[in-house]
Coordinates of C-alpha atoms in Angstrom, one line a residue:
M1 CA -26.3 -31.8 -3.1
R2 CA -25.4 -33.3 -6.5
L3 CA -29.1 -33.8 -7.2
Q4 CA -29.9 -30.1 -6.4
L5 CA -27.0 -28.9 -8.6
S6 CA -28.4 -31.0 -11.4
K7 CA -31.7 -29.4 -10.8
L8 CA -30.1 -25.9 -11.1
A9 CA -28.4 -27.0 -14.3
V10 CA -31.8 -28.0 -15.7
I11 CA -33.2 -24.6 -14.7
I12 CA -30.4 -22.7 -16.4
S13 CA -30.4 -24.7 -19.6
F14 CA -34.2 -24.2 -20.0
Y15 CA -33.8 -20.5 -19.3
V16 CA -31.3 -20.2 -22.1
Y17 CA -33.5 -22.3 -24.4
T18 CA -36.7 -20.3 -23.8
I19 CA -35.0 -16.9 -24.4
A20 CA -33.9 -18.2 -27.8
A21 CA -37.3 -19.7 -28.5
T22 CA -39.4 -16.6 -27.7
N23 CA -37.4 -13.7 -29.2
R24 CA -40.1 -12.9 -31.9
S25 CA -41.6 -9.5 -31.6
R26 CA -45.2 -10.0 -30.5
S27 CA -48.1 -7.5 -30.7
F28 CA -51.6 -7.9 -29.3
V29 CA -55.2 -6.6 -29.5
C30 CA -57.2 -6.5 -26.3
G31 CA -60.8 -5.9 -27.1
K32 CA -60.1 -3.1 -29.7
R33 CA -57.0 -1.7 -28.1
Y34 CA -53.7 -2.3 -29.9
F35 CA -50.5 -3.1 -28.1
A36 CA -47.5 -2.7 -30.4
A37 CA -44.5 -5.0 -30.1
E38 CA -42.3 -2.4 -28.5
V39 CA -45.0 -1.7 -25.8
V40 CA -45.3 -5.4 -25.1
S41 CA -41.5 -5.7 -24.9
K42 CA -41.3 -2.8 -22.3
S43 CA -44.2 -4.3 -20.3
L44 CA -42.4 -7.7 -20.3
E45 CA -39.2 -6.0 -19.0
N46 CA -41.1 -4.3 -16.2
A47 CA -43.1 -7.5 -15.3
C48 CA -39.9 -9.4 -15.0
L49 CA -38.4 -6.8 -12.7
A50 CA -41.5 -6.9 -10.6
L51 CA -41.6 -10.7 -10.3
K52 CA -37.9 -10.7 -9.5
C53 CA -38.2 -8.5 -6.5
S54 CA -38.6 -10.6 -3.4
D55 CA -39.4 -7.8 -0.9
V56 CA -43.0 -7.6 -2.2
S57 CA -42.7 -3.9 -2.8
C58 CA -44.5 -4.6 -6.1
R59 CA -48.1 -4.9 -4.9
F60 CA -49.3 -5.3 -8.5
T61 CA -47.7 -8.7 -9.2
A62 CA -50.3 -11.4 -8.9
A63 CA -50.6 -15.1 -9.5
F64 CA -52.7 -16.0 -12.6
D65 CA -54.6 -19.3 -13.4
G66 CA -53.8 -20.0 -17.0
S67 CA -55.7 -23.3 -17.3
K68 CA -58.8 -21.8 -19.0
L69 CA -57.3 -19.1 -21.2
F70 CA -53.9 -20.6 -22.1
G71 CA -54.5 -24.3 -21.5
I72 CA -51.7 -24.5 -18.9
Q73 CA -52.8 -26.9 -16.2
D74 CA -49.6 -27.8 -14.4
A75 CA -48.0 -24.4 -13.7
A76 CA -48.9 -21.1 -12.0
L77 CA -48.5 -18.0 -14.1
F78 CA -48.0 -14.4 -13.0
S79 CA -49.7 -11.2 -14.2
V80 CA -48.7 -7.5 -14.0
P81 CA -50.6 -4.5 -15.4
T82 CA -49.3 -3.6 -18.9
T83 CA -48.9 0.1 -18.1
V84 CA -47.6 0.0 -14.6
C85 CA -43.9 0.5 -14.7
Y86 CA -41.4 -0.9 -12.2
G87 CA -41.1 1.5 -9.4
H88 CA -44.9 2.1 -9.3
Q89 CA -44.7 5.9 -9.0
Y90 CA -48.5 6.2 -8.5
A91 CA -50.4 7.8 -5.6
G92 CA -54.0 7.7 -4.6
G93 CA -54.9 4.0 -4.1
N94 CA -54.8 0.9 -6.1
L95 CA -55.3 1.8 -9.8
L96 CA -56.5 -1.8 -10.5
H97 CA -59.7 -1.6 -8.5
R98 CA -60.8 2.0 -8.4
K99 CA -64.2 1.8 -10.1
N100 CA -64.5 5.5 -11.2
S101 CA -60.9 6.1 -12.2
A102 CA -60.0 6.8 -15.8
N103 CA -56.5 5.7 -15.0
R104 CA -57.6 2.2 -14.0
V105 CA -55.5 -0.4 -15.9
N106 CA -57.6 -3.3 -17.3
S107 CA -54.9 -5.1 -19.3
R108 CA -52.4 -7.5 -17.9
I109 CA -49.2 -9.1 -19.2
V110 CA -48.9 -12.7 -18.3
I111 CA -45.5 -14.4 -17.8
D112 CA -44.3 -17.7 -16.5
S113 CA -41.8 -18.2 -13.6
M114 CA -38.8 -18.0 -16.0
C115 CA -40.0 -14.6 -17.3
N116 CA -41.2 -15.8 -20.6
L117 CA -44.1 -14.0 -22.2
V118 CA -47.2 -16.2 -22.2
G119 CA -49.7 -13.6 -23.5
L120 CA -51.9 -10.6 -22.6
V121 CA -55.3 -10.6 -21.0
Y122 CA -57.8 -7.9 -20.2
R123 CA -60.3 -7.6 -17.4
S124 CA -63.9 -6.7 -17.9
K125 CA -65.9 -6.5 -14.6
S126 CA -64.8 -9.6 -12.7
S127 CA -63.8 -11.8 -15.7
Y128 CA -60.6 -12.1 -17.8
Y129 CA -60.4 -12.5 -21.5
R130 CA -57.4 -13.5 -23.6
C131 CA -56.0 -10.9 -26.0
E132 CA -55.4 -11.8 -29.6
E133 CA -51.8 -12.1 -30.6
T134 CA -51.4 -10.5 -34.1
I135 CA -49.1 -10.5 -37.0
D136 CA -49.3 -7.7 -39.6
S137 CA -50.2 -8.8 -43.1
Y138 CA -49.3 -6.4 -45.9
H139 CA -51.4 -6.6 -49.0
G140 CA -52.6 -10.1 -48.0
S141 CA -49.1 -11.4 -47.4
T142 CA -48.3 -12.5 -43.8
V143 CA -44.8 -11.7 -42.7
I144 CA -43.4 -14.4 -40.4
S145 CA -40.0 -15.9 -40.0
E146 CA -38.9 -19.2 -41.6
N147 CA -38.9 -21.1 -38.3
E148 CA -42.5 -20.0 -37.7
S149 CA -44.0 -21.3 -41.0
K150 CA -46.2 -23.7 -39.1
I151 CA -47.9 -21.0 -37.1
S152 CA -51.7 -21.1 -37.6
T153 CA -53.1 -17.7 -38.5
K154 CA -56.5 -16.3 -39.5
N155 CA -57.9 -12.9 -40.6
F156 CA -58.6 -10.8 -37.5
A157 CA -58.6 -7.0 -37.8
Y158 CA -57.6 -3.9 -39.6
R159 CA -55.4 -1.3 -38.0
C160 CA -55.9 2.2 -39.3
N161 CA -53.4 4.7 -37.7
G162 CA -53.8 3.1 -34.3
K163 CA -57.6 2.5 -34.5
V164 CA -58.7 -1.2 -34.7
F165 CA -61.6 -2.6 -36.7
L166 CA -62.4 -6.2 -36.2
Y167 CA -62.4 -8.2 -39.4
Q168 CA -65.8 -9.8 -38.8
D169 CA -67.4 -6.4 -38.1
I170 CA -66.0 -5.0 -41.4
L171 CA -67.0 -8.1 -43.4
S172 CA -70.6 -7.9 -42.0
S173 CA -70.8 -4.2 -42.8
Y174 CA -69.4 -4.8 -46.4
E175 CA -71.9 -7.6 -47.1
F176 CA -74.8 -5.5 -45.8
L177 CA -73.7 -2.5 -47.9
K178 CA -73.1 -4.6 -51.0
E179 CA -76.6 -5.9 -50.9
K180 CA -78.2 -2.5 -50.3
L181 CA -76.1 -0.7 -52.9
S182 CA -77.3 -3.1 -55.5
S183 CA -81.0 -2.5 -54.7
S184 CA -81.5 0.8 -52.9
A185 CA -80.8 4.3 -54.4
E186 CA -81.4 5.7 -50.9
T187 CA -78.6 3.7 -49.3
K188 CA -76.3 4.5 -52.2
A189 CA -76.8 8.2 -51.6
R190 CA -76.2 7.8 -47.8
V191 CA -73.0 5.8 -48.3
N192 CA -71.5 8.6 -50.4
T193 CA -69.1 6.4 -52.5
I194 CA -65.7 8.0 -53.2
K195 CA -63.6 6.9 -56.2
I196 CA -59.8 7.2 -56.1
N197 CA -56.6 5.8 -57.7
S198 CA -54.2 4.6 -55.0
P199 CA -50.7 3.1 -55.4
Q200 CA -51.3 1.4 -52.1
F201 CA -54.0 -0.7 -53.8
G202 CA -51.9 -1.5 -56.9
G203 CA -52.5 1.8 -58.7
N204 CA -56.0 0.6 -59.7
E205 CA -59.3 2.5 -59.5
I206 CA -61.0 1.7 -56.2
Y207 CA -64.2 2.8 -54.5
L208 CA -64.5 3.7 -50.8
W209 CA -67.7 3.0 -48.9
S210 CA -68.7 4.5 -45.6
I211 CA -68.6 2.1 -42.6
Y212 CA -71.8 1.4 -40.6
G213 CA -71.1 2.7 -37.1
E214 CA -67.8 1.2 -35.8
G215 CA -68.1 -1.6 -38.3
D216 CA -71.2 -3.0 -36.6
V217 CA -74.2 -3.4 -38.8
R218 CA -77.3 -1.6 -37.5
K219 CA -80.1 -1.9 -40.1
Y220 CA -81.5 1.5 -41.3
E221 CA -78.8 3.4 -39.3
C222 CA -75.8 4.7 -41.2
K223 CA -73.4 6.6 -39.0
N224 CA -70.4 8.6 -40.1
A225 CA -67.3 6.6 -39.3
G226 CA -65.1 9.6 -39.9
P227 CA -62.0 9.1 -42.1
Y228 CA -62.3 5.3 -42.3
R229 CA -63.7 3.6 -45.4
I230 CA -64.2 0.1 -46.9
A231 CA -62.1 -0.2 -50.1
V232 CA -63.7 -2.3 -53.0
N233 CA -62.8 -2.7 -56.7
K234 CA -65.2 -2.1 -59.7
A235 CA -66.6 -5.6 -59.2
K236 CA -67.4 -4.7 -55.6
D237 CA -64.9 -7.2 -54.2
I238 CA -63.5 -6.1 -50.8
L239 CA -59.9 -5.1 -50.9
G240 CA -59.4 -3.9 -47.4
L241 CA -59.8 -0.7 -45.3
A242 CA -58.5 2.8 -46.0
F243 CA -58.2 5.9 -43.9
R244 CA -57.8 9.6 -44.8
N245 CA -55.1 11.8 -43.4
K246 CA -55.6 15.4 -44.5
A247 CA -56.1 15.1 -48.3
N248 CA -54.5 11.7 -48.7
W249 CA -55.9 8.1 -48.5
F250 CA -53.8 5.3 -47.0
R251 CA -54.3 1.6 -46.8
C252 CA -54.9 0.2 -43.4
I253 CA -52.7 -2.6 -42.1
E254 CA -54.4 -6.0 -42.1
M255 CA -53.7 -8.1 -39.0
Q256 CA -54.0 -11.8 -38.6
S257 CA -54.4 -13.5 -35.2
V258 CA -51.8 -16.1 -34.1
D259 CA -52.6 -19.3 -32.2
S260 CA -49.4 -19.2 -30.2
K261 CA -48.7 -22.0 -27.8
P262 CA -46.1 -22.2 -25.1
P263 CA -43.2 -24.6 -25.5
R264 CA -44.1 -28.2 -24.5
A265 CA -41.5 -30.3 -22.8
I266 CA -41.7 -34.1 -22.9
D267 CA -38.9 -34.6 -20.5
G268 CA -40.2 -36.3 -17.3
T269 CA -38.2 -33.9 -15.1
K270 CA -40.2 -30.9 -16.3
N271 CA -43.8 -29.9 -16.5
S272 CA -45.6 -28.9 -19.8
I273 CA -44.0 -25.4 -20.0
G274 CA -40.5 -26.6 -19.0
E275 CA -40.4 -25.8 -15.3
A276 CA -38.2 -28.2 -13.2
L277 CA -40.2 -30.4 -10.8
F278 CA -38.7 -29.8 -7.4
D279 CA -38.4 -32.5 -4.7
N280 CA -40.6 -32.8 -1.6
I281 CA -43.2 -30.2 -2.6
S282 CA -46.6 -30.8 -1.2
P283 CA -49.7 -28.6 -0.7
F284 CA -49.7 -26.3 2.4
K285 CA -52.4 -24.5 4.3
C286 CA -51.9 -21.1 5.9
G287 CA -54.9 -20.0 7.9
Y288 CA -57.8 -20.2 5.4
K289 CA -55.6 -20.1 2.3
T290 CA -54.5 -23.4 0.7
F291 CA -51.6 -23.5 -1.8
S292 CA -51.3 -26.4 -4.3
A293 CA -48.0 -28.2 -5.0
I294 CA -48.2 -26.8 -8.6
T295 CA -48.4 -23.2 -7.3
L296 CA -45.5 -23.8 -4.9
N297 CA -43.4 -25.4 -7.6
S298 CA -43.8 -22.4 -9.9
H299 CA -42.7 -20.1 -7.1
M300 CA -39.7 -22.3 -6.5
Q301 CA -38.8 -21.9 -10.2
A302 CA -39.0 -18.2 -10.0
A303 CA -37.0 -18.0 -6.8
C304 CA -34.3 -20.3 -8.1
R305 CA -33.9 -18.3 -11.2
V306 CA -33.0 -15.3 -9.0
I307 CA -30.7 -17.4 -6.8
Q308 CA -28.7 -18.2 -9.9
E309 CA -28.6 -14.5 -10.9
D310 CA -27.6 -13.6 -7.4
T311 CA -24.8 -16.1 -7.4
D312 CA -23.4 -14.4 -10.5
K313 CA -23.6 -11.0 -8.8
A314 CA -22.4 -12.1 -5.4
M315 CA -19.2 -10.1 -5.7
T316 CA -21.0 -6.8 -6.2
R317 CA -23.6 -7.7 -3.5
D318 CA -26.3 -6.4 -5.8
L319 CA -28.7 -9.1 -4.7
S320 CA -32.5 -9.6 -5.1
F321 CA -33.0 -11.5 -1.9
P322 CA -33.4 -8.9 0.9
M323 CA -35.3 -11.2 3.2
P324 CA -32.9 -13.5 5.0
D325 CA -34.1 -15.9 7.7
P326 CA -34.2 -13.8 10.9
A327 CA -33.4 -16.9 12.9
E328 CA -29.9 -16.9 11.3
K329 CA -27.3 -14.6 12.7
D330 CA -26.8 -11.3 10.8
G331 CA -28.6 -12.8 7.8
E332 CA -25.4 -14.7 6.8
G333 CA -27.1 -18.2 6.6
S334 CA -28.1 -20.0 3.5
T335 CA -31.9 -19.8 3.8
R336 CA -34.2 -17.2 2.4
F337 CA -37.9 -16.4 2.0
W338 CA -39.7 -15.8 -1.3
P339 CA -43.2 -14.3 -1.4
I340 CA -46.1 -16.3 -2.7
R341 CA -48.1 -14.2 -5.1
Q342 CA -51.8 -14.7 -4.8
L343 CA -54.7 -14.2 -7.3
E344 CA -55.7 -10.6 -7.9
K345 CA -58.7 -9.5 -5.9
G346 CA -59.7 -7.1 -3.2
D347 CA -58.2 -3.7 -2.7
D348 CA -55.3 -2.0 -0.9
R349 CA -57.0 -2.5 2.4
T350 CA -56.6 -6.3 2.1
S351 CA -53.7 -6.6 -0.3
L352 CA -51.1 -6.1 2.5
K353 CA -52.4 -9.0 4.4
R354 CA -52.2 -11.1 1.3
R355 CA -48.5 -10.5 0.9
N356 CA -47.2 -12.1 4.1
I357 CA -47.0 -15.8 3.0
F358 CA -43.6 -17.1 1.8
I359 CA -41.8 -20.2 0.6
K360 CA -38.6 -21.0 2.4
L361 CA -35.6 -22.4 0.4
N362 CA -31.9 -22.5 0.5
F363 CA -29.2 -21.5 -2.0
S364 CA -29.1 -25.1 -3.3
C365 CA -32.8 -24.7 -4.3
E366 CA -34.1 -27.1 -1.7
F367 CA -37.7 -26.5 -0.7
L368 CA -38.0 -26.0 3.0
G369 CA -41.7 -25.3 3.5
V370 CA -44.3 -22.5 3.6
Y371 CA -44.3 -19.8 6.3
I372 CA -46.5 -16.9 7.3
R373 CA -45.0 -13.7 8.5
V374 CA -46.3 -12.4 11.8
G375 CA -44.5 -9.2 12.8
D376 CA -40.8 -10.2 12.7
E377 CA -41.4 -13.9 13.0
F378 CA -42.0 -16.6 10.3
L379 CA -44.3 -19.3 11.5
E380 CA -44.5 -22.6 9.6
C381 CA -47.8 -23.4 7.8
Q382 CA -49.5 -26.8 7.8
K383 CA -48.4 -29.4 5.3
L384 CA -51.1 -31.2 3.4
G385 CA -51.6 -34.1 1.0
T386 CA -49.1 -35.8 -1.3
Y387 CA -45.9 -34.6 -2.9
L388 CA -45.7 -33.3 -6.4
P389 CA -44.7 -36.3 -8.6
T390 CA -41.3 -36.3 -10.1
N391 CA -39.4 -38.7 -12.3
E392 CA -35.9 -38.7 -10.9

């Protein structure tokens, strides 16, 4: 018991640490879609509520393998669609898999078992891609806090009234236009250069060039990019991007991408992202599904976080564990079941069957095995292999 209480203390202390360590507002670009910090914050709140709910009413919460996109090899992550709110007041099938639906959600917020934001990803066909985390840069000056001075950044994109232009596309378009404007009267006429004086560019005289397409260079094809223009000085040095709103021109916000890494713990009682390593966890097989010790350990971390919260709320009986062990009388025992989230795939016809496998644990955060629910019964799955190594 003393060992398990110590384990709970580690969980709680890490939870407090990571809240303090990840309180920076974070914005992202997925493809060319911008997610402002306030949108990400709301999505994170909804994702945490969805992961917390142990009655699997949230069909959209899924496990996520972060080894390739985030370099996290020793923990399971969790994904929730960015625009699906807690409560899921949608009808008409699974929005994540309807091929012809304009409402299908392709972006996901990725969190760890302690509800820390890992990042955003977006889905294209059957593959996932990591979204770029961004920091706004005003007039070439990146705004970051003092304790983030070592963050690695690079030029990434321009944001013009919500529309995103990738930096490399604009740079390619600029270099192409600069060359053609120096040698071709025909190109000069088609670009239709505009000259203005703008306080947002230091009050200097600047020149605005049309953008080729959406910033992509297509030789001999100059498309009207609407109110968006490349801003250059008299020497034809690029200054940024500008957009027109009615009769006025405004400077676009420059965005830099951030190479943001999760906290790395060197304590032998935790894995690389700080999850406690629980005792006696080994792989299990339920039917044709096999769950690694790493996956089960992350689910234990998520469940134990809620156990601690429920302990604090026990007097109000506002608890998040609605699934007591049916073998215990009136659900008054100390064991509970927590759902194992599986990788996102399939559709609503198969998703229900994929939400019936659970870890069993008690209020002291002891791992008691993996079970599959058949009707009102929980049947134990087959234990495999070796235990997850711990340094106790």
